[in-house]
PDB file of C-alpha atoms in Angstrom:
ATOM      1  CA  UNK A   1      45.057  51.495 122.253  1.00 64.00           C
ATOM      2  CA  UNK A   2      42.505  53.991 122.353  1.00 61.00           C
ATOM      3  CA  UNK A   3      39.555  52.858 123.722  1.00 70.00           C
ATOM      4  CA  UNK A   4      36.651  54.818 120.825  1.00 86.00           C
ATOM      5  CA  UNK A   5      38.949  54.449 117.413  1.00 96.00           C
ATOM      6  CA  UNK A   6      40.246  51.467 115.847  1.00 97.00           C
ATOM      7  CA  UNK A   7      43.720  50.956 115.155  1.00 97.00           C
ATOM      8  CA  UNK A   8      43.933  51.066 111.022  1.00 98.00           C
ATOM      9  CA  UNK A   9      45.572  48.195 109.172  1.00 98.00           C
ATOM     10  CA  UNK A  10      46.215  49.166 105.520  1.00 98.00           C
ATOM     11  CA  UNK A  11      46.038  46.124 103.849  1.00 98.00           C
ATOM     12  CA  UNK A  12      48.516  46.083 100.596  1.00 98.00           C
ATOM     13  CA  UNK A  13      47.190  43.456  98.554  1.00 98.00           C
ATOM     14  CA  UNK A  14      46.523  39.665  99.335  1.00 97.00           C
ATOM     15  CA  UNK A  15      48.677  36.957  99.831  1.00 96.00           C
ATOM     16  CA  UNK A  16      49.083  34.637  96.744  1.00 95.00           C
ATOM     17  CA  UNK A  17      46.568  31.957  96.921  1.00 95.00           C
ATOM     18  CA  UNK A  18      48.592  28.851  97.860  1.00 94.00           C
ATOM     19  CA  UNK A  19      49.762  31.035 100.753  1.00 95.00           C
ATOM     20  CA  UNK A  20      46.295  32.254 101.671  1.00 96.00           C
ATOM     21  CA  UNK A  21      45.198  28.708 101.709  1.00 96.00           C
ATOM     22  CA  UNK A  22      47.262  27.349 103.792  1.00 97.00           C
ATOM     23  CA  UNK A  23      47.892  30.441 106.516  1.00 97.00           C
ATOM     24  CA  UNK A  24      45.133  32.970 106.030  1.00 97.00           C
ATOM     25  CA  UNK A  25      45.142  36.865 104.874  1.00 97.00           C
ATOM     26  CA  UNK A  26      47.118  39.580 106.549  1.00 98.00           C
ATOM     27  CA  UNK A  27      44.840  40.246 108.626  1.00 98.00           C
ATOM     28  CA  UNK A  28      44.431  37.233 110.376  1.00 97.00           C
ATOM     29  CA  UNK A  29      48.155  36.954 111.063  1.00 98.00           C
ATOM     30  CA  UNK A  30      48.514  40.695 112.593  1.00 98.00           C
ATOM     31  CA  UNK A  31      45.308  40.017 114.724  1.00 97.00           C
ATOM     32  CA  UNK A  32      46.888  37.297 116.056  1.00 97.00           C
ATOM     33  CA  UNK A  33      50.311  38.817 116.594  1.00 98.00           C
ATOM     34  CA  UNK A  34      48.316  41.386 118.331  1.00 97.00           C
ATOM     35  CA  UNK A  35      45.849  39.152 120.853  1.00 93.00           C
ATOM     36  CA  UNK A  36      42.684  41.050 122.282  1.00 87.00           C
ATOM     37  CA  UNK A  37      43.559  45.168 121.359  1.00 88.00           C
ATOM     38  CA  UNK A  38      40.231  45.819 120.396  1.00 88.00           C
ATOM     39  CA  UNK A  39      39.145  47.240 117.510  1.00 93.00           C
ATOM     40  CA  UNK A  40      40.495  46.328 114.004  1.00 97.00           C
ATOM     41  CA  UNK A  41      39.494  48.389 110.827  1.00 98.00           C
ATOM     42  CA  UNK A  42      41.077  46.905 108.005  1.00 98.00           C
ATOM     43  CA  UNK A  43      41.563  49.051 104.795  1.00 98.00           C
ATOM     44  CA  UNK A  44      42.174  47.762 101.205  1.00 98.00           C
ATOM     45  CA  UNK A  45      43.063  50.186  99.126  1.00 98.00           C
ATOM     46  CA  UNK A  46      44.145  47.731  95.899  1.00 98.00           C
ATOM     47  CA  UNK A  47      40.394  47.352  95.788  1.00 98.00           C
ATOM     48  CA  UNK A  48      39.739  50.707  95.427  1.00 98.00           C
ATOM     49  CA  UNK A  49      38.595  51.669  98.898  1.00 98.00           C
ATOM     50  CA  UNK A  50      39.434  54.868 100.140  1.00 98.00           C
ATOM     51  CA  UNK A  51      41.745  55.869 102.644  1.00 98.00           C
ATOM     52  CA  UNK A  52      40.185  57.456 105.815  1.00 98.00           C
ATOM     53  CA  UNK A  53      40.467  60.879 107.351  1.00 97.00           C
ATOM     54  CA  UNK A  54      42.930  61.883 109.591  1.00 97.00           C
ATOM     55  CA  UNK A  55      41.265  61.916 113.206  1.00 96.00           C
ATOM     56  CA  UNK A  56      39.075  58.808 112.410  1.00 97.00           C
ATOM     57  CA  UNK A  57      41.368  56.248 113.740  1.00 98.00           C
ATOM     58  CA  UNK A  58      44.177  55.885 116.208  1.00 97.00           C
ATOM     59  CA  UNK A  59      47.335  55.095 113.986  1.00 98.00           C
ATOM     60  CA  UNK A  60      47.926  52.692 111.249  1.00 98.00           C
ATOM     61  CA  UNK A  61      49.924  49.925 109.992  1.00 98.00           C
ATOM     62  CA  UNK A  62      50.596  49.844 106.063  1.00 99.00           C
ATOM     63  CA  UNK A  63      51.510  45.925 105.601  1.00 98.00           C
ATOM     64  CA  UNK A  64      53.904  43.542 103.443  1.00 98.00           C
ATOM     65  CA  UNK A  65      52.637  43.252  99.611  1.00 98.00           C
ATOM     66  CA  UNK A  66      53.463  41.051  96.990  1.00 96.00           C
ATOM     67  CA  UNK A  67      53.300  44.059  94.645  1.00 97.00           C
ATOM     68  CA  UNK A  68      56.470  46.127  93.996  1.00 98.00           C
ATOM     69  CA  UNK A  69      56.656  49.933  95.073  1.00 98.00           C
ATOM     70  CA  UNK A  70      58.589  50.449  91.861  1.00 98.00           C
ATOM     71  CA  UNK A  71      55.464  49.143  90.104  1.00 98.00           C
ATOM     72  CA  UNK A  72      53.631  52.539  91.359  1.00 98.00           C
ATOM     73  CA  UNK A  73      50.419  51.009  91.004  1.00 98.00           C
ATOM     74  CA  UNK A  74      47.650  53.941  91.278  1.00 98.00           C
ATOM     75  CA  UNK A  75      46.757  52.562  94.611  1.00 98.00           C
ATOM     76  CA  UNK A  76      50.196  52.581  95.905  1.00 98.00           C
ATOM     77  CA  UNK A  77      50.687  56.076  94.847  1.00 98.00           C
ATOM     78  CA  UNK A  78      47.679  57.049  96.713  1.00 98.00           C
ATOM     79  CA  UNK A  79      48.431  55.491  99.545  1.00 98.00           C
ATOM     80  CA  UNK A  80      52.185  57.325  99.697  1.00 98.00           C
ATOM     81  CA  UNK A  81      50.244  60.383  99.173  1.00 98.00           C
ATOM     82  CA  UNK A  82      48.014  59.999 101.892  1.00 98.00           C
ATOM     83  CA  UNK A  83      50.830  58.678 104.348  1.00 98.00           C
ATOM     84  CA  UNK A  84      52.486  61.934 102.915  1.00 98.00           C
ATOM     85  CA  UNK A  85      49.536  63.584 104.908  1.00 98.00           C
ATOM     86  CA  UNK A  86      48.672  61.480 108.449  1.00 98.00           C
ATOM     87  CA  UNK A  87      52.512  61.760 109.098  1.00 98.00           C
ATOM     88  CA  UNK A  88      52.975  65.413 108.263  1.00 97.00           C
ATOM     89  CA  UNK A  89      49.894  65.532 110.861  1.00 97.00           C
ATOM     90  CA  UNK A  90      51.094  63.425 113.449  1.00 98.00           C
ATOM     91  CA  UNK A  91      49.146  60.645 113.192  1.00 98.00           C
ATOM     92  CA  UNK A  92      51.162  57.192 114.615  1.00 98.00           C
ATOM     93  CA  UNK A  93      52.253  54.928 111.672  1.00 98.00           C
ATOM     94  CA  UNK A  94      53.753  51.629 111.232  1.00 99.00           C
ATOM     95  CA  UNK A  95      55.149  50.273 108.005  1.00 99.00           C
ATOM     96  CA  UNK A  96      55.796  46.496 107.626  1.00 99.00           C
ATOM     97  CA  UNK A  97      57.951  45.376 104.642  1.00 98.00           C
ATOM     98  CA  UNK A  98      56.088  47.298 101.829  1.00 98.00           C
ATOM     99  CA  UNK A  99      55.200  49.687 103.841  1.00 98.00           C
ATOM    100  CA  UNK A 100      58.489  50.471 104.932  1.00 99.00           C
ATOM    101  CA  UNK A 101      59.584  50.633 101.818  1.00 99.00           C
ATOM    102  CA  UNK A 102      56.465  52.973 100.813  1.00 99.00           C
ATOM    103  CA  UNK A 103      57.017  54.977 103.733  1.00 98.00           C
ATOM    104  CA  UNK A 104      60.606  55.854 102.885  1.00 98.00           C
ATOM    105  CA  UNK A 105      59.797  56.690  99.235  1.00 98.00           C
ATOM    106  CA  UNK A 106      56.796  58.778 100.113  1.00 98.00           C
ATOM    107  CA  UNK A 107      58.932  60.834 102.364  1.00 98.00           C
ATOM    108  CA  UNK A 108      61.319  61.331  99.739  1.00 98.00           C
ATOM    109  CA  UNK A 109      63.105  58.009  99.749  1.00 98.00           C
ATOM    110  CA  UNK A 110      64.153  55.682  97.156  1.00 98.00           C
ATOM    111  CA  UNK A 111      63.356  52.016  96.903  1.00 98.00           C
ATOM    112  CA  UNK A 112      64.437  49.180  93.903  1.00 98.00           C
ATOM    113  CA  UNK A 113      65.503  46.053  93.846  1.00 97.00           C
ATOM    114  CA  UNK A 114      68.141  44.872  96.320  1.00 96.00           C
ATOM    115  CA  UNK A 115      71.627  44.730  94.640  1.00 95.00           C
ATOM    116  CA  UNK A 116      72.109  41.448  96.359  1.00 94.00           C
ATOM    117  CA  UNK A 117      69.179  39.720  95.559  1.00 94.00           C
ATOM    118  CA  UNK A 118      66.035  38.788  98.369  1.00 95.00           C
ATOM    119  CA  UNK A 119      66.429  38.322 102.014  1.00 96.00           C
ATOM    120  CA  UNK A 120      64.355  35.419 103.035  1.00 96.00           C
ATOM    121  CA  UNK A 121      63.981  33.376 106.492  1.00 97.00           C
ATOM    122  CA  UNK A 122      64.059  33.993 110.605  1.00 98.00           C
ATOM    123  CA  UNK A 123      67.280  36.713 110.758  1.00 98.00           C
ATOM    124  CA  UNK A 124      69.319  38.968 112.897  1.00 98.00           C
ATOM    125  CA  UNK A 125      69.232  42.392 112.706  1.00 98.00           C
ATOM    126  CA  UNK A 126      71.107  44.087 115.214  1.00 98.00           C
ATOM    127  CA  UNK A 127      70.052  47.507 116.690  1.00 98.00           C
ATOM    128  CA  UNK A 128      72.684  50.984 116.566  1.00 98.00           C
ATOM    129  CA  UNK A 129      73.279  53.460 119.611  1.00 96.00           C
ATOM    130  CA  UNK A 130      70.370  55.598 117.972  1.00 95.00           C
ATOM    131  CA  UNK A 131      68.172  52.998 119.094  1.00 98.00           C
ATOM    132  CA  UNK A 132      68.570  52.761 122.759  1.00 92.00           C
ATOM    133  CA  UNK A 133      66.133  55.642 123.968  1.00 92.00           C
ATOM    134  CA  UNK A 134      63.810  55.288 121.210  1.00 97.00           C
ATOM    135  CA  UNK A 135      60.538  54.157 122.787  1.00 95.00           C
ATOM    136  CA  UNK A 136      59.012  51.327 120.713  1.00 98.00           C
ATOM    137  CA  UNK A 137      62.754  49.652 121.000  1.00 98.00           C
ATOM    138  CA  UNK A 138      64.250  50.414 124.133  1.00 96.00           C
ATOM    139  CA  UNK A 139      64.678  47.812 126.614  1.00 96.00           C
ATOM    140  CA  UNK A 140      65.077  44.802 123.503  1.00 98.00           C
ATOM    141  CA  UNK A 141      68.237  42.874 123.026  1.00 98.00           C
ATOM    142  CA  UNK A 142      70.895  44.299 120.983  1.00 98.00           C
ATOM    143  CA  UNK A 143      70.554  42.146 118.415  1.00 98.00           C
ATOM    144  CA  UNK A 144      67.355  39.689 118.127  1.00 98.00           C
ATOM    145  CA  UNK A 145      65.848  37.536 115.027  1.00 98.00           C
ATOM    146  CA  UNK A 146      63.113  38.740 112.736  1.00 98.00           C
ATOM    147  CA  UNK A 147      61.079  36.779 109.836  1.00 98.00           C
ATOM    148  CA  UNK A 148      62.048  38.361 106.375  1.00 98.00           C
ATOM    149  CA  UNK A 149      61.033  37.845 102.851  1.00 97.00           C
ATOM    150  CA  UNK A 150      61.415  40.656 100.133  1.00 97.00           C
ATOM    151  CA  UNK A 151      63.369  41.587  97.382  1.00 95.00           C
ATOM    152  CA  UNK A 152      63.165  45.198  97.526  1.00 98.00           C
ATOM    153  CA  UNK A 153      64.594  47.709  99.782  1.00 98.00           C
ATOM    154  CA  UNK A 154      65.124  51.065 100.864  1.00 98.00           C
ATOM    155  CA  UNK A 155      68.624  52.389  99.362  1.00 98.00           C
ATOM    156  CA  UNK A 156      67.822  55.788 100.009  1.00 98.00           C
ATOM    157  CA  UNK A 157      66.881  57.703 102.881  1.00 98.00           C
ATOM    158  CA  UNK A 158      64.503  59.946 102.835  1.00 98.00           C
ATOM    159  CA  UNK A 159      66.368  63.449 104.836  1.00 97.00           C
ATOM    160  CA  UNK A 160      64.417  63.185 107.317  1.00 96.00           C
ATOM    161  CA  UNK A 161      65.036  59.673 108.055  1.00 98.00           C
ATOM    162  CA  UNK A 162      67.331  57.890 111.511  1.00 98.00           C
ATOM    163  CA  UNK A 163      68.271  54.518 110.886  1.00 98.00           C
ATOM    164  CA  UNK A 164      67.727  52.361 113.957  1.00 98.00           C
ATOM    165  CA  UNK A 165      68.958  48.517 112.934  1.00 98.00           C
ATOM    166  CA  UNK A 166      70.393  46.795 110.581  1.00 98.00           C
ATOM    167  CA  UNK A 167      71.020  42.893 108.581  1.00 98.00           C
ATOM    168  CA  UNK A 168      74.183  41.665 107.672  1.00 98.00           C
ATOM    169  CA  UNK A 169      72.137  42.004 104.326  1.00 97.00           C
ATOM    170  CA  UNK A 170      70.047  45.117 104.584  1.00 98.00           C
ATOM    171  CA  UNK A 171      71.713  48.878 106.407  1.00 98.00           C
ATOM    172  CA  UNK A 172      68.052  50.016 106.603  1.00 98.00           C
ATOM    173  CA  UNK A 173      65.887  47.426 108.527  1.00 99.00           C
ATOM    174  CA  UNK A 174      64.696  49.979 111.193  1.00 99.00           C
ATOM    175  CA  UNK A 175      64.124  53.816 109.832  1.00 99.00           C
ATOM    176  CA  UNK A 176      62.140  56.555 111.908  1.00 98.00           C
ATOM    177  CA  UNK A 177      60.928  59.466 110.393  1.00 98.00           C
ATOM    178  CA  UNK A 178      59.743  61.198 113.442  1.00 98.00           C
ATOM    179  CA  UNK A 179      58.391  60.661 116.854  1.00 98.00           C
ATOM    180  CA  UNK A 180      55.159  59.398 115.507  1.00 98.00           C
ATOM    181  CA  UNK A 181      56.482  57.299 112.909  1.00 98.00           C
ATOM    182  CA  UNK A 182      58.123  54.301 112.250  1.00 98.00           C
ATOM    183  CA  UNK A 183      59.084  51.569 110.053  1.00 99.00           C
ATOM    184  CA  UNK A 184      60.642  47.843 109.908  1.00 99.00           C
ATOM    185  CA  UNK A 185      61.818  45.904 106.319  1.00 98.00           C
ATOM    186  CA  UNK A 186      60.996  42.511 108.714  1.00 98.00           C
ATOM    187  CA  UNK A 187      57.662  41.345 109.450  1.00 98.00           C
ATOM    188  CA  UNK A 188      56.353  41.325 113.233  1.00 98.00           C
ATOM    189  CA  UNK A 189      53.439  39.727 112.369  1.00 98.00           C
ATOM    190  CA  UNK A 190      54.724  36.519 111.318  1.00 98.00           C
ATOM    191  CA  UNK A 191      54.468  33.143 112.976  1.00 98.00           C
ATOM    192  CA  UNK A 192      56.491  30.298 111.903  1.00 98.00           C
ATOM    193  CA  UNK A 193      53.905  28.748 109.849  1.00 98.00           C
ATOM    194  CA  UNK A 194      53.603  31.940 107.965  1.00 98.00           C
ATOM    195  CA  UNK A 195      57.232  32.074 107.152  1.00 97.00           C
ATOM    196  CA  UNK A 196      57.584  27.919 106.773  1.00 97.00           C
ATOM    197  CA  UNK A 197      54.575  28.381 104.115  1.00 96.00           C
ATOM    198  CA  UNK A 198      56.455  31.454 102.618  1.00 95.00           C
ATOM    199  CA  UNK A 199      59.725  29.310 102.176  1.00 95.00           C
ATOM    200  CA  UNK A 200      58.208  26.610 100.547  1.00 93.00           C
ATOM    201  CA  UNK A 201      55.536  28.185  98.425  1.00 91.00           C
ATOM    202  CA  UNK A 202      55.583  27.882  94.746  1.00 74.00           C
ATOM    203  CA  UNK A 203      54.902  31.852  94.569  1.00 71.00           C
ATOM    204  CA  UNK A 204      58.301  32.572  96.005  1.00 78.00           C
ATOM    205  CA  UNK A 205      59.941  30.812  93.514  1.00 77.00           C
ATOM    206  CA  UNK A 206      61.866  34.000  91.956  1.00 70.00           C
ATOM    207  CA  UNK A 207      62.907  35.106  95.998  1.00 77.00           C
ATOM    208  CA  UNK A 208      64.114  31.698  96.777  1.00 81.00           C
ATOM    209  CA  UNK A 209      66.595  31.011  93.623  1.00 82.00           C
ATOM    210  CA  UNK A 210      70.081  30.235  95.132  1.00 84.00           C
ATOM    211  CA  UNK A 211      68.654  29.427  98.649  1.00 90.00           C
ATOM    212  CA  UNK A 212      68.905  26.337 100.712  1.00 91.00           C
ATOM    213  CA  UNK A 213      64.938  25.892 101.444  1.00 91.00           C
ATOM    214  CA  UNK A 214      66.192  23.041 104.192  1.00 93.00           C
ATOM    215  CA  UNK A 215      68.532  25.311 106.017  1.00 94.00           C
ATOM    216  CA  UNK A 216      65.877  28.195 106.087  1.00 95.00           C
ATOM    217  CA  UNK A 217      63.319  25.720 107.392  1.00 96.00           C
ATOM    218  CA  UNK A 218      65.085  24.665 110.130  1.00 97.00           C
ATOM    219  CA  UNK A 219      65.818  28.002 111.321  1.00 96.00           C
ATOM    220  CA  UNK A 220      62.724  29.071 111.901  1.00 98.00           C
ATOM    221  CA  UNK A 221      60.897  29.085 115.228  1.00 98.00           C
ATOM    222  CA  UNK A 222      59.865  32.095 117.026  1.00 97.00           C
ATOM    223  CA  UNK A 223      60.514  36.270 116.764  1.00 98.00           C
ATOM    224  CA  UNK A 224      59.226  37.602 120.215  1.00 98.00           C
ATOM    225  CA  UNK A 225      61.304  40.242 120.247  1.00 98.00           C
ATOM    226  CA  UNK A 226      60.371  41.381 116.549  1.00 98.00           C
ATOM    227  CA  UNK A 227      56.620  41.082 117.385  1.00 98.00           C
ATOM    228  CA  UNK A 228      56.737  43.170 120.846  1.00 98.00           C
ATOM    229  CA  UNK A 229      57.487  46.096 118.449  1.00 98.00           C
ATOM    230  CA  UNK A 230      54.699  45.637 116.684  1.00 98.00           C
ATOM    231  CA  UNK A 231      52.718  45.171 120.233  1.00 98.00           C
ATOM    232  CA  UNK A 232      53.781  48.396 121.544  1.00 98.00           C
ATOM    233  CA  UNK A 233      53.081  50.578 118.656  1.00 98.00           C
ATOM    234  CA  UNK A 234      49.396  49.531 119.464  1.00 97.00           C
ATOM    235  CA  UNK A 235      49.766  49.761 122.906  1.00 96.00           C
ATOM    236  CA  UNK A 236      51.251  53.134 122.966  1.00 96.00           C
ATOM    237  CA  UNK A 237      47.854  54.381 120.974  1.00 96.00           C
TER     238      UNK A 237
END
C-alpha cells in the first residue's frame, strides 16, 4: 500500500446493534482482516460525510450494508455517482457485498432481490477460466469457501462487466469492470465470529427464514482464501 495515502474504506452504514455489540463495526473487522497496512481512512457517507477527491487516497473499498441498493437512499446514490467517477479515472476499487452490488448498478447494472431468496453461511464459489490470469485471483484454488449473507444481487451486468466466479446460488459472485476494479457478493472481511453472530442474530431474522441455523453454524470456520483477495487489493496499492 502506498506508503503517503491511506487506503479508503467507504463505510455503508452500521451493523445492527445486537451485531455491533457483540463483534464490533466494519471497520474493526476489515482492519483486522487486513493486519498492519498502515493507514486507514474510514468514510461514512450515510452520515452525510462527503466523499473525497480523486488523488487523495490510494483505492477504496465500498463495504456490506444492511440497507438495500434498491432503496436508493440519497447517500447511496451519491456514492454510485462518485464510484461512477474514481473508476472512470482509474482509481483501484473494491466492492464487498453492497458494494458489489452498488458497483454493478452504478456502471449500468441492475440489482433486486434474489429470485431464490438470501444466501447465508461459509460457501463455495468456484472460479471460471476468465479468472486464471487475473491478478488479485490467480494462483487461488479453483474453488474455495467464502462467508455470505445478503438477499440482494446483481442480475444484470453492467456491459462492461467479466464475471470471474460463481455459487451454486449466485452466477455473479466475482465481476470486474476493468483492470482497476473489482468486486465480490462474499465478504473477505469476515471471521467466524462475525458470521456465527450474523447467523444467529435476531436482525437476520427475514434472511434466515427456511434455514437450518445448526447446519450453518457448524459450517463455519475459516475463509483464507476469500480474505487473501481482499489482502492483495491493498497490497497491490
Amino acid at each position: 500500500m502506498s506508503e503517503t495515502l491511506p487506503l479508503l474504506l467507504v463505510q455503508m452504514g452500521h451493523p445492527p446493534t445486537d451485531i455491533r455489540a457483540a463483534v464490533g463495526e466494519q471497520p474493526d473487522w476489515f482492519k483486522a482482516a487486513l493486519g498492519d497496512v498502515g493507514l486507514i481512512k474510514v468514510v461514512c457517507p450515510f452520515e452525510g460525510e462527503p466523499l473525497p477527491a480523486a488523488g487523495t487516497f490510494s483505492g477504496a473499498v465500498i463495504s456490506g450494508s444492511w440497507a438495500m441498493v434498491t432503496d436508493h437512499e440519497e447517500w447511496s446514490e451519491r456514492t454510485a455517482n462518485w464510484l461512477r467517477e474514481i473508476i472512470g479515472a482509474g482509481v483501484p476499487v473494491l466492492g464487498v457485498c453492497y458494494g458489489h452490488q452498488l458497483m454493478a448498478y452504478a456502471l449500468g447494472g441492475a440489482v433486486d432481490y434474489h429470485p431464490q431468496g438470501s444466501e447465508v453461511g461459509q460457501i463455495a464459489v468456484s472460479l471460471n477460466d476468465a479468472a486464471r490470469h487475473d491478478p488479485l485471483l490467480e494462483g487461488l484454488p479453483n474453488s474455495f469457501d467464502t462467508f455470505l449473507s445478503h438477499e440482494q444481487s446483481v442480475l444484470t451486468l453492467p456491459s462492461c462487466a467479466v464475471v470471474l466466479a460463481a455459487s451454486s446460488h449466485d452466477p455473479h459472485q466475482i465481476i470486474r469492470y476493468s483492470s482497476t476494479a473489482l468486486s465480490v457478493q462474499f465478504h473477505p472481511e469476515f471471521s467466524a465470529p462475525v458470521m456465527n453472530k450474523i447467523i444467529t442474530s435476531r436482525s437476520e431474522r427475514v434472511a434466515m427464514k427456511g434455514k437450518d441455523r445448526d447446519a450453518l453454524l457448524a459450517a463455519v470456520n475459516d475463509t483464507p482464501f476469500s480474505r487473501a483477495i481482499l489482502q492483495r487489493f491493498v497490497a497491490s496499492l
